[in-house]
């Protein structure tokens, strides 16, 4: 029996304690927002928060996180029908394409801002380096993090685009 | 016969074409089984397969393309809504189900008659043939950057205009006023003189009884309200809170999980299998061998080898079980094959030039080369590439009582359904396919192998099964962008003008025009030789353009260098007869401040390549310090004719650039002992945020026929990068990947 506290709900689970947290989330608890991408902590799609820190759930046995506060993408927003400011920024800047990696990207970004509300470019690069986006939306992800961090002196290239349209 | 007659559709049970297609009206109470799923509420009226207008005045576009990230659904809905003059806030879209009625005929037309300019959408004799052909091919494909330029242009806009016309006629009848006094705007019909107005939905039932017009009038560019404007993508809210359901998120009662391994050499069979270790793992339910399978599809026939799957109560025990299997694969001739032998074979076959096929033959190349003051020559090569979609391949299946129900994310739902039916020996009508969101596609998800495996496993275990591939299997059992070698010779006269272009490469792949160059060179001889390998071929974002763009745009850069001329000016001088390409090239140079000097250690490179109806030029800036490369900036300019969804086009360009940069910098699938050496993101890396350049995108709406957006950003990037490295260091890179260490 392993005791897990996920998104504020504590429950006891009859699962092999060596099972990675990812599979317990996705298969036992149907919290499918956390994604499988590589199985070896290379891509970040499975990122969740454990005691506020970003953790790759695909290589984290549940025994290692028993009793700790776990947050998944489903629990990132402050309440029902609300969005975390990063989630709103992700929509405002039209960040996702396929969207598969974005749960992990958002969890990494949220952990960064929770510990450093005014990150530098280097801080952002470092915090996000573990998350792959095969659709290549890194520029938008970075800009979205900056809008939330209140850093206004960046080049919002994607936003400026519409103003440059010319009808030939 | 090409009439928008509801009777023909219902009577025949097939979609009748009008224009380039699909005009369907279904009377409530007389709905076909497949379509009725989309008409849920009593007040809803189906006007058209692609348009649903319900009693709340909501318009739903049924989109016959799959969503793999490109946002096509939103752009297609924009095209429909604009012609319909609908209130954008009252427009929704959903993906068409995989039933024959939704066969993607307009894409069939674009593939089968790529050059056909159809002045009127109503060409019954053409349509009739196309509909038949498309159904035979089981066509419901997303690929070739075709969603907007084909379905959107020929389908959605026509549908929107036709429905609007019918609704206007219905309003005129209802109010007994002249048709030309009815104004349709923002989903409301109005008659100003009498002060009457009513939502579109008020006329839905009457309109549904009309025969749709055969060639509704489309808007001109100055009348667009929604096309060309930024609208938020519909699908993003669900993608930021974890609620979007991808194929791997499908959960069925009593479901088992499976993972699988196929022959590493692609052709080996299982000689010995020890299942003991796997079966002793708690949660493992079964170990299943699947025979090798031959699949015929519209992409040609392909075979995949024997495989073994472990089925368990969860993915984790299944994966542990797979790791515990002891499999001895048979040795075949392919075991002797390596990347080195493959490239040796390519060089040999190019040298021998047996049965060389010709792409272009103009002027007298041998004579021009003999007359040249300077002759330059070079060999280029690129390695195999895997797709590595973020979401590893997976499919969920239930097989019972002679029926198969399948949940999968794929680029070709009807084709998958057919392949699965064939593999199970079922009639296609007994396979129901639910296409789910795809966590990336890039061409990989047009091959149905993983769906067939899931169905075969489910048939054996008798319970719902989700087959989820390991990342290792995903990397090692792909259908790869082929490795290619390309040999060039060019002749320059005393002034440096290029007077001859000779090029021979191995293995011709689609699209045909990928190897062609836009430059005014009088003597050209471009051709190819066959040099097959056993590594499975697949379409990879932009297909043959991905490597041809690198080859031709590198070698023209070499010609400019040999002439001692500026590579941008050199190209521009050769493009005076191609104003569209010239304008895009110029815009890229201007936006990138091409002539602004860079400090030592930095360099700039330019590249131009057209694909899928769009022209793209890219400028890359790099820094090379102590042999360490960094990519600082990318300027990308696209002329896609008209950008229906400008931010969507920009996002696709950014995406295409990063996808191509990943390949150019790191991408290499190497072969050893007949098998792929790489296995996961640690040895097949993907570009990450710290290495990603700033990307500036610019759109030119030239008014040319609408081109694609999903792929054209990828082909120019590798050459722009290596040309920039040449500019910074004088080092010419002719083999990809570049790597980040240049010393």
PDB file of N, CA and C in Angstrom, chain B residues 254-284:
ATOM      1  N   UNK B 254     -11.864  -2.485 -18.638  1.00  0.00           N
ATOM      2  CA  UNK B 254     -11.263  -3.822 -18.751  1.00  0.00           C
ATOM      3  C   UNK B 254     -10.096  -3.873 -19.750  1.00  0.00           C
ATOM      4  N   UNK B 255      -9.451  -2.718 -19.955  1.00  0.00           N
ATOM      5  CA  UNK B 255      -8.433  -2.622 -20.996  1.00  0.00           C
ATOM      6  C   UNK B 255      -7.080  -3.164 -20.538  1.00  0.00           C
ATOM      7  N   UNK B 256      -6.418  -3.856 -21.436  1.00  0.00           N
ATOM      8  CA  UNK B 256      -5.042  -4.301 -21.219  1.00  0.00           C
ATOM      9  C   UNK B 256      -4.086  -3.386 -21.988  1.00  0.00           C
ATOM     10  N   UNK B 257      -2.820  -3.482 -21.625  1.00  0.00           N
ATOM     11  CA  UNK B 257      -1.792  -2.679 -22.294  1.00  0.00           C
ATOM     12  C   UNK B 257      -0.756  -3.623 -22.899  1.00  0.00           C
ATOM     13  N   UNK B 258      -0.205  -3.196 -24.010  1.00  0.00           N
ATOM     14  CA  UNK B 258       0.802  -4.037 -24.660  1.00  0.00           C
ATOM     15  C   UNK B 258       1.929  -3.170 -25.193  1.00  0.00           C
ATOM     16  N   UNK B 259       3.099  -3.782 -25.276  1.00  0.00           N
ATOM     17  CA  UNK B 259       4.188  -3.123 -25.989  1.00  0.00           C
ATOM     18  C   UNK B 259       4.902  -4.197 -26.813  1.00  0.00           C
ATOM     19  N   UNK B 260       5.713  -3.783 -27.764  1.00  0.00           N
ATOM     20  CA  UNK B 260       6.058  -4.718 -28.831  1.00  0.00           C
ATOM     21  C   UNK B 260       7.487  -4.517 -29.336  1.00  0.00           C
ATOM     22  N   UNK B 261       8.029  -5.570 -29.917  1.00  0.00           N
ATOM     23  CA  UNK B 261       9.341  -5.473 -30.562  1.00  0.00           C
ATOM     24  C   UNK B 261       9.330  -6.228 -31.881  1.00  0.00           C
ATOM     25  N   UNK B 262       9.864  -5.551 -32.915  1.00  0.00           N
ATOM     26  CA  UNK B 262       9.928  -6.142 -34.241  1.00  0.00           C
ATOM     27  C   UNK B 262      11.397  -6.402 -34.580  1.00  0.00           C
ATOM     28  N   UNK B 263      11.648  -7.155 -35.617  1.00  0.00           N
ATOM     29  CA  UNK B 263      13.020  -7.503 -36.000  1.00  0.00           C
ATOM     30  C   UNK B 263      13.870  -6.258 -36.235  1.00  0.00           C
ATOM     31  N   UNK B 264      14.994  -6.137 -35.508  1.00  0.00           N
ATOM     32  CA  UNK B 264      15.835  -4.943 -35.649  1.00  0.00           C
ATOM     33  C   UNK B 264      16.370  -4.746 -37.068  1.00  0.00           C
ATOM     34  N   UNK B 265      16.518  -5.843 -37.824  1.00  0.00           N
ATOM     35  CA  UNK B 265      17.056  -5.705 -39.181  1.00  0.00           C
ATOM     36  C   UNK B 265      15.932  -5.584 -40.214  1.00  0.00           C
ATOM     37  N   UNK B 266      14.723  -5.442 -39.754  1.00  0.00           N
ATOM     38  CA  UNK B 266      13.545  -5.218 -40.588  1.00  0.00           C
ATOM     39  C   UNK B 266      13.084  -6.457 -41.359  1.00  0.00           C
ATOM     40  N   UNK B 267      13.959  -7.434 -41.502  1.00  0.00           N
ATOM     41  CA  UNK B 267      13.566  -8.589 -42.303  1.00  0.00           C
ATOM     42  C   UNK B 267      13.753  -9.904 -41.557  1.00  0.00           C
ATOM     43  N   UNK B 268      14.365  -9.875 -40.401  1.00  0.00           N
ATOM     44  CA  UNK B 268      14.632 -11.121 -39.685  1.00  0.00           C
ATOM     45  C   UNK B 268      13.358 -11.735 -39.120  1.00  0.00           C
ATOM     46  N   UNK B 269      13.449 -13.008 -38.847  1.00  0.00           N
ATOM     47  CA  UNK B 269      12.314 -13.669 -38.188  1.00  0.00           C
ATOM     48  C   UNK B 269      12.787 -14.210 -36.836  1.00  0.00           C
ATOM     49  N   UNK B 270      11.838 -14.641 -36.029  1.00  0.00           N
ATOM     50  CA  UNK B 270      12.190 -15.128 -34.694  1.00  0.00           C
ATOM     51  C   UNK B 270      12.668 -16.572 -34.798  1.00  0.00           C
ATOM     52  N   UNK B 271      13.906 -16.818 -34.409  1.00  0.00           N
ATOM     53  CA  UNK B 271      14.421 -18.196 -34.421  1.00  0.00           C
ATOM     54  C   UNK B 271      14.154 -18.887 -33.101  1.00  0.00           C
ATOM     55  N   UNK B 272      14.323 -18.159 -32.035  1.00  0.00           N
ATOM     56  CA  UNK B 272      14.107 -18.728 -30.711  1.00  0.00           C
ATOM     57  C   UNK B 272      13.517 -17.661 -29.804  1.00  0.00           C
ATOM     58  N   UNK B 273      12.537 -18.047 -29.033  1.00  0.00           N
ATOM     59  CA  UNK B 273      11.912 -17.091 -28.126  1.00  0.00           C
ATOM     60  C   UNK B 273      11.734 -17.747 -26.765  1.00  0.00           C
ATOM     61  N   UNK B 274      12.335 -17.162 -25.743  1.00  0.00           N
ATOM     62  CA  UNK B 274      12.146 -17.641 -24.373  1.00  0.00           C
ATOM     63  C   UNK B 274      11.272 -16.630 -23.632  1.00  0.00           C
ATOM     64  N   UNK B 275      10.045 -17.075 -23.336  1.00  0.00           N
ATOM     65  CA  UNK B 275       9.063 -16.170 -22.736  1.00  0.00           C
ATOM     66  C   UNK B 275       9.045 -16.257 -21.215  1.00  0.00           C
ATOM     67  N   UNK B 276       9.831 -17.163 -20.655  1.00  0.00           N
ATOM     68  CA  UNK B 276       9.721 -17.466 -19.225  1.00  0.00           C
ATOM     69  C   UNK B 276       9.856 -16.220 -18.362  1.00  0.00           C
ATOM     70  N   UNK B 277      10.889 -15.450 -18.642  1.00  0.00           N
ATOM     71  CA  UNK B 277      11.139 -14.254 -17.833  1.00  0.00           C
ATOM     72  C   UNK B 277       9.967 -13.297 -17.878  1.00  0.00           C
ATOM     73  N   UNK B 278       9.433 -13.106 -19.066  1.00  0.00           N
ATOM     74  CA  UNK B 278       8.320 -12.169 -19.227  1.00  0.00           C
ATOM     75  C   UNK B 278       7.086 -12.654 -18.470  1.00  0.00           C
ATOM     76  N   UNK B 279       6.789 -13.920 -18.613  1.00  0.00           N
ATOM     77  CA  UNK B 279       5.567 -14.442 -18.001  1.00  0.00           C
ATOM     78  C   UNK B 279       5.640 -14.472 -16.481  1.00  0.00           C
ATOM     79  N   UNK B 280       6.863 -14.416 -15.934  1.00  0.00           N
ATOM     80  CA  UNK B 280       6.972 -14.458 -14.476  1.00  0.00           C
ATOM     81  C   UNK B 280       6.777 -13.071 -13.862  1.00  0.00           C
ATOM     82  N   UNK B 281       6.645 -12.059 -14.691  1.00  0.00           N
ATOM     83  CA  UNK B 281       6.453 -10.708 -14.139  1.00  0.00           C
ATOM     84  C   UNK B 281       4.992 -10.501 -13.789  1.00  0.00           C
ATOM     85  N   UNK B 282       4.798  -9.981 -12.587  1.00  0.00           N
ATOM     86  CA  UNK B 282       3.435  -9.788 -12.087  1.00  0.00           C
ATOM     87  C   UNK B 282       2.692  -8.801 -12.992  1.00  0.00           C
ATOM     88  N   UNK B 283       1.526  -9.177 -13.434  1.00  0.00           N
ATOM     89  CA  UNK B 283       0.736  -8.287 -14.292  1.00  0.00           C
ATOM     90  C   UNK B 283       0.794  -8.658 -15.756  1.00  0.00           C
ATOM     91  N   UNK B 284       1.777  -9.477 -16.132  1.00  0.00           N
ATOM     92  CA  UNK B 284       1.852  -9.894 -17.530  1.00  0.00           C
ATOM     93  C   UNK B 284       0.761 -10.936 -17.806  1.00  0.00           C
TER      94      UNK B 284
END
